[in-house]
CSV table of N, CA and C in Angstrom, one decimal:
chain,number,residue,atom,x,y,z
A,363,SER,N,0.8,-1.2,0.0
A,363,SER,CA,0.0,0.0,0.0
A,363,SER,C,0.8,1.3,0.0
A,364,THR,N,2.1,1.1,0.3
A,364,THR,CA,3.0,2.3,0.3
A,364,THR,C,4.1,2.0,-0.7
A,365,GLY,N,5.0,3.1,-0.9
A,365,GLY,CA,6.1,3.0,-1.9
A,365,GLY,C,7.2,2.1,-1.4
A,366,VAL,N,8.1,1.7,-2.2
A,366,VAL,CA,9.2,0.9,-1.9
A,366,VAL,C,10.3,1.7,-1.3
A,367,VAL,N,10.9,1.2,-0.2
A,367,VAL,CA,12.0,1.9,0.5
A,367,VAL,C,13.3,1.2,0.1
A,368,LYS,N,14.3,1.9,-0.4
A,368,LYS,CA,15.5,1.2,-0.7
A,368,LYS,C,16.3,0.9,0.6
A,369,MET,N,16.7,-0.4,0.7
A,369,MET,CA,17.4,-0.9,1.9
A,369,MET,C,18.9,-0.8,1.6
A,370,GLN,N,19.6,-0.5,2.7
A,370,GLN,CA,21.1,-0.6,2.6
A,370,GLN,C,21.4,-2.1,2.6
A,371,PRO,N,22.5,-2.4,1.9
A,371,PRO,CA,22.9,-3.8,1.9
A,371,PRO,C,23.3,-4.3,3.3
A,372,LYS,N,23.2,-5.6,3.5
A,372,LYS,CA,23.6,-6.2,4.8
A,372,LYS,C,25.2,-6.2,4.8
A,373,ALA,N,25.8,-6.3,5.9
A,373,ALA,CA,27.2,-6.2,6.0
A,373,ALA,C,27.9,-7.3,5.2
A,374,GLU,N,27.4,-8.5,5.2
A,374,GLU,CA,28.0,-9.6,4.4
A,374,GLU,C,27.8,-9.5,2.9
A,375,GLU,N,26.8,-8.6,2.5
A,375,GLU,CA,26.6,-8.4,1.0
A,375,GLU,C,27.4,-7.3,0.4
A,376,LEU,N,28.0,-6.4,1.3
A,376,LEU,CA,28.8,-5.3,0.8
A,376,LEU,C,30.1,-5.7,0.3
A,377,LYS,N,30.5,-5.4,-0.9
A,377,LYS,CA,31.8,-5.8,-1.4
A,377,LYS,C,32.4,-4.7,-2.2
A,378,PHE,N,33.7,-4.8,-2.3
A,378,PHE,CA,34.5,-3.8,-3.0
A,378,PHE,C,35.4,-4.5,-4.1
A,379,VAL,N,36.0,-3.8,-5.0
A,379,VAL,CA,36.8,-4.4,-6.0
A,379,VAL,C,38.3,-3.9,-5.9
A,380,THR,N,39.2,-4.9,-5.9
A,380,THR,CA,40.6,-4.5,-6.0
A,380,THR,C,41.1,-4.9,-7.4
A,381,LYS,N,42.2,-4.3,-7.7
A,381,LYS,CA,42.8,-4.6,-9.1
A,381,LYS,C,43.3,-6.0,-9.2
A,382,SER,N,43.9,-6.5,-8.1
A,382,SER,CA,44.5,-7.8,-8.2
A,382,SER,C,43.6,-9.0,-7.8
A,383,ASP,N,42.6,-8.8,-7.0
A,383,ASP,CA,41.8,-9.9,-6.5
A,383,ASP,C,40.3,-9.8,-6.9
A,384,GLY,N,39.9,-8.8,-7.6
A,384,GLY,CA,38.5,-8.7,-7.9
A,384,GLY,C,37.7,-8.3,-6.6
A,385,TYR,N,36.6,-9.0,-6.4
A,385,TYR,CA,35.7,-8.6,-5.3
A,385,TYR,C,36.3,-9.0,-4.0
A,386,VAL,N,36.3,-8.1,-3.0
A,386,VAL,CA,36.7,-8.4,-1.6
A,386,VAL,C,35.6,-7.9,-0.7
A,387,HIS,N,35.6,-8.4,0.5
A,387,HIS,CA,34.6,-8.1,1.5
A,387,HIS,C,35.4,-7.6,2.8
A,388,ILE,N,34.7,-6.8,3.6
A,388,ILE,CA,35.2,-6.3,4.8
A,388,ILE,C,35.2,-7.5,5.8
A,389,HIS,N,36.2,-7.7,6.5
A,389,HIS,CA,36.3,-8.9,7.4
A,389,HIS,C,35.4,-8.6,8.6
A,390,PRO,N,34.7,-9.7,9.1
A,390,PRO,CA,33.8,-9.5,10.2
A,390,PRO,C,34.4,-9.0,11.5
A,391,SER,N,35.7,-9.1,11.7
A,391,SER,CA,36.4,-8.6,12.8
A,391,SER,C,36.8,-7.1,12.7
A,392,SER,N,36.5,-6.5,11.5
A,392,SER,CA,36.9,-5.1,11.2
A,392,SER,C,35.9,-4.2,11.9
A,393,VAL,N,36.4,-3.1,12.4
A,393,VAL,CA,35.5,-2.0,12.9
A,393,VAL,C,34.4,-1.6,11.9
A,394,ASN,N,34.8,-1.6,10.7
A,394,ASN,CA,33.8,-1.1,9.6
A,394,ASN,C,32.9,-2.2,9.1
A,395,TYR,N,32.9,-3.4,9.7
A,395,TYR,CA,32.1,-4.5,9.1
A,395,TYR,C,30.6,-4.1,9.1
A,396,GLN,N,30.2,-3.5,10.2
A,396,GLN,CA,28.7,-3.2,10.3
A,396,GLN,C,28.3,-1.9,9.5
A,397,THR,N,29.3,-1.2,9.0
A,397,THR,CA,29.0,0.0,8.2
A,397,THR,C,28.3,-0.4,6.9
A,398,ARG,N,27.2,0.1,6.7
A,398,ARG,CA,26.4,-0.3,5.5
A,398,ARG,C,26.4,0.7,4.4
A,399,HIS,N,27.0,1.9,4.7
A,399,HIS,CA,27.1,2.9,3.6
A,399,HIS,C,28.3,3.8,3.8
A,400,PHE,N,29.1,4.0,2.8
A,400,PHE,CA,30.2,4.9,2.8
A,400,PHE,C,30.0,6.0,1.9
A,401,GLU,N,30.4,7.2,2.3
A,401,GLU,CA,30.1,8.4,1.5
A,401,GLU,C,30.9,8.4,0.2
A,402,SER,N,32.1,7.7,0.2
A,402,SER,CA,32.9,7.5,-1.0
A,402,SER,C,33.0,6.0,-1.3
A,403,PRO,N,33.1,5.6,-2.5
A,403,PRO,CA,33.2,4.2,-2.9
A,403,PRO,C,34.6,3.7,-2.7
A,404,TYR,N,35.6,4.5,-2.2
A,404,TYR,CA,37.0,4.1,-2.1
A,404,TYR,C,37.4,3.8,-0.7
A,405,LEU,N,38.1,2.7,-0.5
A,405,LEU,CA,38.6,2.4,0.8
A,405,LEU,C,40.1,2.2,0.7
A,406,VAL,N,40.8,2.5,1.7
A,406,VAL,CA,42.2,2.1,1.8
A,406,VAL,C,42.3,1.0,2.9
A,407,TYR,N,43.2,0.0,2.8
A,407,TYR,CA,43.2,-1.0,3.8
A,407,TYR,C,44.7,-1.4,4.0
A,408,HIS,N,44.9,-2.0,5.2
A,408,HIS,CA,46.2,-2.4,5.6
A,408,HIS,C,46.4,-3.9,5.3
A,409,GLU,N,45.4,-4.7,5.5
A,409,GLU,CA,45.6,-6.1,5.5
A,409,GLU,C,44.6,-6.8,4.6
A,410,LYS,N,45.0,-7.8,3.8
A,410,LYS,CA,44.1,-8.5,3.0
A,410,LYS,C,44.3,-10.0,3.3
A,411,ILE,N,43.3,-10.7,3.5
A,411,ILE,CA,43.5,-12.2,3.9
A,411,ILE,C,42.5,-13.0,3.1
A,412,LYS,N,42.8,-14.3,2.8
A,412,LYS,CA,41.9,-15.1,2.1
A,412,LYS,C,41.6,-16.3,3.0
A,413,THR,N,40.3,-16.5,3.3
A,413,THR,CA,39.8,-17.7,4.0
A,413,THR,C,38.7,-18.3,3.1
A,414,SER,N,37.4,-18.2,3.5
A,414,SER,CA,36.4,-18.6,2.6
A,414,SER,C,36.2,-17.7,1.4
A,415,ARG,N,36.7,-16.5,1.5
A,415,ARG,CA,36.7,-15.5,0.4
A,415,ARG,C,37.8,-14.5,0.8
A,416,VAL,N,38.0,-13.6,-0.1
A,416,VAL,CA,39.1,-12.5,0.2
A,416,VAL,C,38.4,-11.4,1.0
A,417,PHE,N,39.1,-11.1,2.1
A,417,PHE,CA,38.7,-10.1,3.1
A,417,PHE,C,39.7,-9.0,3.2
A,418,ILE,N,39.3,-7.8,3.5
A,418,ILE,CA,40.2,-6.7,3.9
A,418,ILE,C,39.9,-6.3,5.4
A,419,ARG,N,41.0,-5.9,6.1
A,419,ARG,CA,40.9,-5.5,7.5
A,419,ARG,C,41.6,-4.1,7.6
A,420,ASP,N,41.3,-3.5,8.7
A,420,ASP,CA,42.0,-2.2,9.0
A,420,ASP,C,41.8,-1.2,7.8
A,421,CYS,N,40.5,-1.0,7.5
A,421,CYS,CA,40.2,-0.2,6.3
A,421,CYS,C,39.6,1.1,6.7
A,422,SER,N,39.8,2.1,5.9
A,422,SER,CA,39.2,3.4,6.1
A,422,SER,C,38.7,4.0,4.8
A,423,MET,N,37.5,4.7,4.8
A,423,MET,CA,37.0,5.3,3.6
A,423,MET,C,37.9,6.5,3.2
A,424,VAL,N,38.1,6.7,2.0
A,424,VAL,CA,38.9,7.9,1.5
A,424,VAL,C,38.1,8.5,0.4
A,425,SER,N,38.1,9.8,0.4
A,425,SER,CA,37.4,10.6,-0.6
A,425,SER,C,38.3,10.9,-1.8
A,426,VAL,N,37.7,11.5,-2.8
A,426,VAL,CA,38.4,11.6,-4.1
A,426,VAL,C,39.7,12.4,-4.0
A,427,TYR,N,39.6,13.7,-3.5
A,427,TYR,CA,40.8,14.5,-3.5
A,427,TYR,C,42.0,13.9,-2.7
A,428,PRO,N,41.8,13.4,-1.5
A,428,PRO,CA,43.0,12.8,-0.9
A,428,PRO,C,43.5,11.6,-1.7
A,429,LEU,N,42.7,10.9,-2.3
A,429,LEU,CA,43.1,9.7,-3.1
A,429,LEU,C,44.0,10.2,-4.3
A,430,VAL,N,43.5,11.3,-5.0
A,430,VAL,CA,44.2,11.8,-6.1
A,430,VAL,C,45.5,12.5,-5.7
A,431,LEU,N,45.5,13.2,-4.6
A,431,LEU,CA,46.7,14.0,-4.2
A,431,LEU,C,47.7,13.1,-3.4
A,432,LEU,N,47.3,12.1,-2.7
A,432,LEU,CA,48.2,11.4,-1.8
A,432,LEU,C,48.3,9.9,-2.2
A,433,GLY,N,47.6,9.5,-3.2
A,433,GLY,CA,47.7,8.1,-3.7
A,433,GLY,C,48.9,7.8,-4.4
A,434,GLY,N,49.3,6.6,-4.5
A,434,GLY,CA,50.6,6.2,-5.3
A,434,GLY,C,50.4,6.3,-6.8
A,435,GLY,N,51.5,6.3,-7.5
A,435,GLY,CA,51.4,6.3,-8.9
A,435,GLY,C,51.3,7.7,-9.5
A,436,GLN,N,51.3,7.7,-10.8
A,436,GLN,CA,51.2,9.0,-11.6
A,436,GLN,C,49.8,9.4,-11.8
A,437,VAL,N,49.6,10.7,-11.9
A,437,VAL,CA,48.2,11.2,-12.2
A,437,VAL,C,48.3,11.6,-13.7
A,438,HIS,N,47.3,11.1,-14.4
A,438,HIS,CA,47.2,11.4,-15.8
A,438,HIS,C,45.8,12.1,-16.1
A,439,MET,N,45.8,12.9,-17.1
A,439,MET,CA,44.5,13.6,-17.5
A,439,MET,C,44.3,13.4,-19.0
A,440,GLN,N,43.1,13.1,-19.4
A,440,GLN,CA,42.8,12.9,-20.8
A,440,GLN,C,41.3,13.3,-21.1
A,441,LEU,N,41.1,13.6,-22.3
A,441,LEU,CA,39.7,13.9,-22.8
A,441,LEU,C,39.1,12.6,-23.3
A,442,LEU,N,38.0,12.2,-22.7
A,442,LEU,CA,37.3,11.0,-23.2
A,442,LEU,C,35.8,11.3,-23.4
A,443,LYS,N,35.3,11.2,-24.6
A,443,LYS,CA,33.9,11.4,-24.9
A,443,LYS,C,33.4,12.8,-24.4
A,444,GLY,N,34.2,13.8,-24.5
A,444,GLY,CA,33.8,15.1,-24.0
A,444,GLY,C,34.0,15.4,-22.5
A,445,ASP,N,34.5,14.4,-21.8
A,445,ASP,CA,34.8,14.6,-20.3
A,445,ASP,C,36.3,14.6,-20.1
A,446,PHE,N,36.7,15.5,-19.2
A,446,PHE,CA,38.1,15.5,-18.7
A,446,PHE,C,38.2,14.5,-17.6
A,447,VAL,N,39.0,13.5,-17.8
A,447,VAL,CA,39.2,12.4,-16.9
A,447,VAL,C,40.5,12.4,-16.2
A,448,ILE,N,40.6,12.3,-14.9
A,448,ILE,CA,41.8,12.2,-14.2
A,448,ILE,C,41.9,10.7,-13.8
A,449,SER,N,43.1,10.1,-14.1
A,449,SER,CA,43.2,8.7,-13.8
A,449,SER,C,44.5,8.4,-13.0
A,450,LEU,N,44.4,7.4,-12.2
A,450,LEU,CA,45.5,6.9,-11.3
A,450,LEU,C,45.7,5.4,-11.6
A,451,ASP,N,46.9,5.0,-11.3
A,451,ASP,CA,47.2,3.5,-11.3
A,451,ASP,C,46.9,3.0,-12.8
A,452,ASP,N,47.6,3.7,-13.7
A,452,ASP,CA,47.5,3.3,-15.1
A,452,ASP,C,46.0,3.2,-15.6
A,453,GLY,N,45.2,4.1,-15.2
A,453,GLY,CA,43.8,4.2,-15.7
A,453,GLY,C,42.8,3.3,-14.9
A,454,TRP,N,43.3,2.5,-13.9
A,454,TRP,CA,42.3,1.6,-13.2
A,454,TRP,C,41.3,2.4,-12.4
A,455,ILE,N,41.8,3.5,-11.8
A,455,ILE,CA,40.9,4.4,-11.0
A,455,ILE,C,40.7,5.7,-11.8
A,456,ARG,N,39.5,6.1,-12.1
A,456,ARG,CA,39.2,7.3,-12.9
A,456,ARG,C,38.2,8.2,-12.3
A,457,PHE,N,38.3,9.5,-12.5
A,457,PHE,CA,37.4,10.5,-12.0
A,457,PHE,C,37.1,11.4,-13.1
A,458,VAL,N,35.9,11.8,-13.3
A,458,VAL,CA,35.5,12.9,-14.2
A,458,VAL,C,35.6,14.2,-13.5
A,459,ALA,N,36.4,15.1,-14.1
A,459,ALA,CA,36.5,16.4,-13.6
A,459,ALA,C,35.4,17.4,-14.0
A,460,ALA,N,35.1,18.4,-13.2
A,460,ALA,CA,34.1,19.3,-13.6
A,460,ALA,C,34.4,20.1,-14.9
A,461,SER,N,35.7,20.3,-15.1
A,461,SER,CA,36.1,21.1,-16.3
A,461,SER,C,37.6,20.8,-16.6
A,462,HIS,N,38.1,21.2,-17.7
A,462,HIS,CA,39.5,21.1,-18.0
A,462,HIS,C,40.3,21.8,-17.0
A,463,GLN,N,39.9,23.0,-16.6
A,463,GLN,CA,40.7,23.8,-15.7
A,463,GLN,C,40.8,23.1,-14.3
A,464,VAL,N,39.7,22.5,-13.8
A,464,VAL,CA,39.8,21.8,-12.6
A,464,VAL,C,40.8,20.6,-12.7
A,465,ALA,N,40.7,19.8,-13.8
A,465,ALA,CA,41.6,18.7,-14.0
A,465,ALA,C,43.0,19.1,-14.0
A,466,GLU,N,43.3,20.2,-14.7
A,466,GLU,CA,44.7,20.7,-14.8
A,466,GLU,C,45.2,21.2,-13.4
A,467,LEU,N,44.3,21.9,-12.7
A,467,LEU,CA,44.7,22.4,-11.4
A,467,LEU,C,45.0,21.3,-10.4
A,468,VAL,N,44.2,20.2,-10.4
A,468,VAL,CA,44.4,19.1,-9.5
A,468,VAL,C,45.7,18.4,-9.9
A,469,LYS,N,45.9,18.2,-11.2
A,469,LYS,CA,47.1,17.5,-11.6
A,469,LYS,C,48.3,18.3,-11.2
A,470,GLU,N,48.3,19.6,-11.4
A,470,GLU,CA,49.4,20.5,-11.1
A,470,GLU,C,49.6,20.6,-9.6
A,471,LEU,N,48.6,20.6,-8.8
A,471,LEU,CA,48.7,20.5,-7.3
A,471,LEU,C,49.4,19.3,-6.9
A,472,ARG,N,49.0,18.1,-7.5
A,472,ARG,CA,49.7,16.9,-7.2
A,472,ARG,C,51.2,16.9,-7.5
A,473,CYS,N,51.5,17.5,-8.7
A,473,CYS,CA,52.9,17.6,-9.1
A,473,CYS,C,53.7,18.5,-8.1
A,474,GLU,N,53.1,19.6,-7.7
A,474,GLU,CA,53.7,20.5,-6.7
A,474,GLU,C,53.9,19.8,-5.4
A,475,LEU,N,52.9,19.0,-4.9
A,475,LEU,CA,53.1,18.3,-3.7
A,475,LEU,C,54.2,17.2,-3.8
A,476,ASP,N,54.2,16.5,-4.9
A,476,ASP,CA,55.3,15.5,-5.1
A,476,ASP,C,56.7,16.1,-5.0
A,477,GLN,N,56.8,17.3,-5.7
A,477,GLN,CA,58.1,18.0,-5.7
A,477,GLN,C,58.4,18.5,-4.3
A,478,LEU,N,57.4,19.0,-3.6
A,478,LEU,CA,57.7,19.5,-2.2
A,478,LEU,C,58.2,18.4,-1.3
A,479,LEU,N,57.5,17.2,-1.4
A,479,LEU,CA,58.0,16.0,-0.6
A,479,LEU,C,59.4,15.6,-1.0
A,480,GLN,N,59.7,15.6,-2.3
A,480,GLN,CA,61.1,15.3,-2.7
A,480,GLN,C,62.1,16.3,-2.1
A,481,ASP,N,61.7,17.6,-2.1
A,481,ASP,CA,62.6,18.6,-1.4
A,481,ASP,C,62.8,18.3,0.0
A,482,LYS,N,61.7,17.9,0.7
A,482,LYS,CA,61.8,17.6,2.1
A,482,LYS,C,62.7,16.4,2.4
A,483,ILE,N,62.6,15.4,1.5
A,483,ILE,CA,63.5,14.2,1.7
A,483,ILE,C,64.9,14.6,1.5
A,484,LYS,N,65.2,15.5,0.5
A,484,LYS,CA,66.6,15.9,0.3
A,484,LYS,C,67.1,16.8,1.5
A,485,ASN,N,66.2,17.6,2.1
A,485,ASN,CA,66.6,18.5,3.2
A,485,ASN,C,65.6,18.3,4.3
A,486,PRO,N,65.8,17.2,5.2
A,486,PRO,CA,64.9,16.9,6.3
A,486,PRO,C,64.7,18.0,7.3
A,487,SER,N,65.6,18.9,7.4
A,487,SER,CA,65.4,20.0,8.4
A,487,SER,C,64.5,21.1,7.8
A,488,MET,N,64.1,21.1,6.6
A,488,MET,CA,63.3,22.1,6.0
A,488,MET,C,61.9,22.1,6.7
A,489,ASP,N,61.5,23.3,7.2
A,489,ASP,CA,60.2,23.4,7.8
A,489,ASP,C,59.2,23.8,6.7
A,490,LEU,N,58.3,22.8,6.3
A,490,LEU,CA,57.4,23.1,5.2
A,490,LEU,C,56.3,24.2,5.5
A,491,CYS,N,56.0,24.3,6.8
A,491,CYS,CA,55.0,25.4,7.2
A,491,CYS,C,55.6,26.8,7.2
A,492,MET,N,56.9,26.9,7.4
A,492,MET,CA,57.6,28.2,7.4
A,492,MET,C,58.1,28.6,6.0
A,493,CYS,N,58.3,27.7,5.1
A,493,CYS,CA,58.7,28.0,3.8
A,493,CYS,C,57.5,28.5,3.0
A,494,PRO,N,57.6,29.6,2.3
A,494,PRO,CA,56.4,30.2,1.6
A,494,PRO,C,55.7,29.2,0.6
A,495,ARG,N,56.5,28.6,-0.2
A,495,ARG,CA,56.0,27.7,-1.2
A,495,ARG,C,55.3,26.5,-0.5
A,496,GLY,N,55.9,25.9,0.5
A,496,GLY,CA,55.4,24.8,1.2
A,496,GLY,C,54.1,25.1,1.9
A,497,SER,N,54.0,26.3,2.6
A,497,SER,CA,52.8,26.7,3.3
A,497,SER,C,51.7,27.0,2.3
A,498,ARG,N,52.0,27.5,1.2
A,498,ARG,CA,50.9,27.7,0.2
A,498,ARG,C,50.3,26.4,-0.3
A,499,ILE,N,51.2,25.5,-0.7
A,499,ILE,CA,50.8,24.2,-1.2
A,499,ILE,C,50.0,23.4,-0.1
A,500,ILE,N,50.5,23.4,1.1
A,500,ILE,CA,49.8,22.7,2.2
A,500,ILE,C,48.5,23.3,2.5
A,501,GLY,N,48.5,24.7,2.5
A,501,GLY,CA,47.2,25.4,2.8
A,501,GLY,C,46.2,25.1,1.7
A,502,MET,N,46.6,25.1,0.5
A,502,MET,CA,45.6,24.8,-0.6
A,502,MET,C,45.1,23.3,-0.5
A,503,ILE,N,45.9,22.4,-0.2
A,503,ILE,CA,45.5,21.0,0.0
A,503,ILE,C,44.5,20.9,1.1
A,504,VAL,N,44.8,21.5,2.3
A,504,VAL,CA,43.9,21.5,3.4
A,504,VAL,C,42.6,22.1,3.1
A,505,LYS,N,42.6,23.2,2.4
A,505,LYS,CA,41.3,23.9,2.0
A,505,LYS,C,40.5,23.0,1.0
A,506,LEU,N,41.2,22.4,0.1
A,506,LEU,CA,40.5,21.5,-0.9
A,506,LEU,C,39.9,20.3,-0.2
A,507,VAL,N,40.6,19.7,0.6
A,507,VAL,CA,40.2,18.4,1.3
A,507,VAL,C,39.0,18.7,2.3
A,508,THR,N,39.1,19.8,3.0
A,508,THR,CA,38.1,20.1,4.0
A,508,THR,C,36.9,20.7,3.5
A,509,THR,N,36.9,21.2,2.2
A,509,THR,CA,35.7,21.9,1.7
A,509,THR,C,35.1,21.1,0.5
A,510,GLN,N,35.6,19.9,0.3
A,510,GLN,CA,35.1,19.1,-0.9
A,510,GLN,C,33.7,18.7,-0.6
């Protein structure tokens, strides 16, 4: 007599995809096992185990900008069917950017962060917050991540 209400999946039904293993599930001993909805479809995890199926443990949800800015691998940008696509991990993870300008800015910010971290490795005593370039880059990343 009333409309249909969309139900969140049960914990054992929720699954994610990894590049090397295909579908994986959150392990029942994980703190996030009972979480039935994540704001972002991306998780980072520390441990992957295989018992009756492949499970991940010690996982946390990660949103798009931290993944693009802090994830491993190179960031690439291309035009596909009229959309500007930012890709990671040789194209396995892809995001559609709002515009060409946004895609270029995100890619450039990632390059600047990578260079800043290389500079810090070469000179460990460098204070990133006191150096003008470092403080601008870090400030922009903080603003981007906290306002997304």
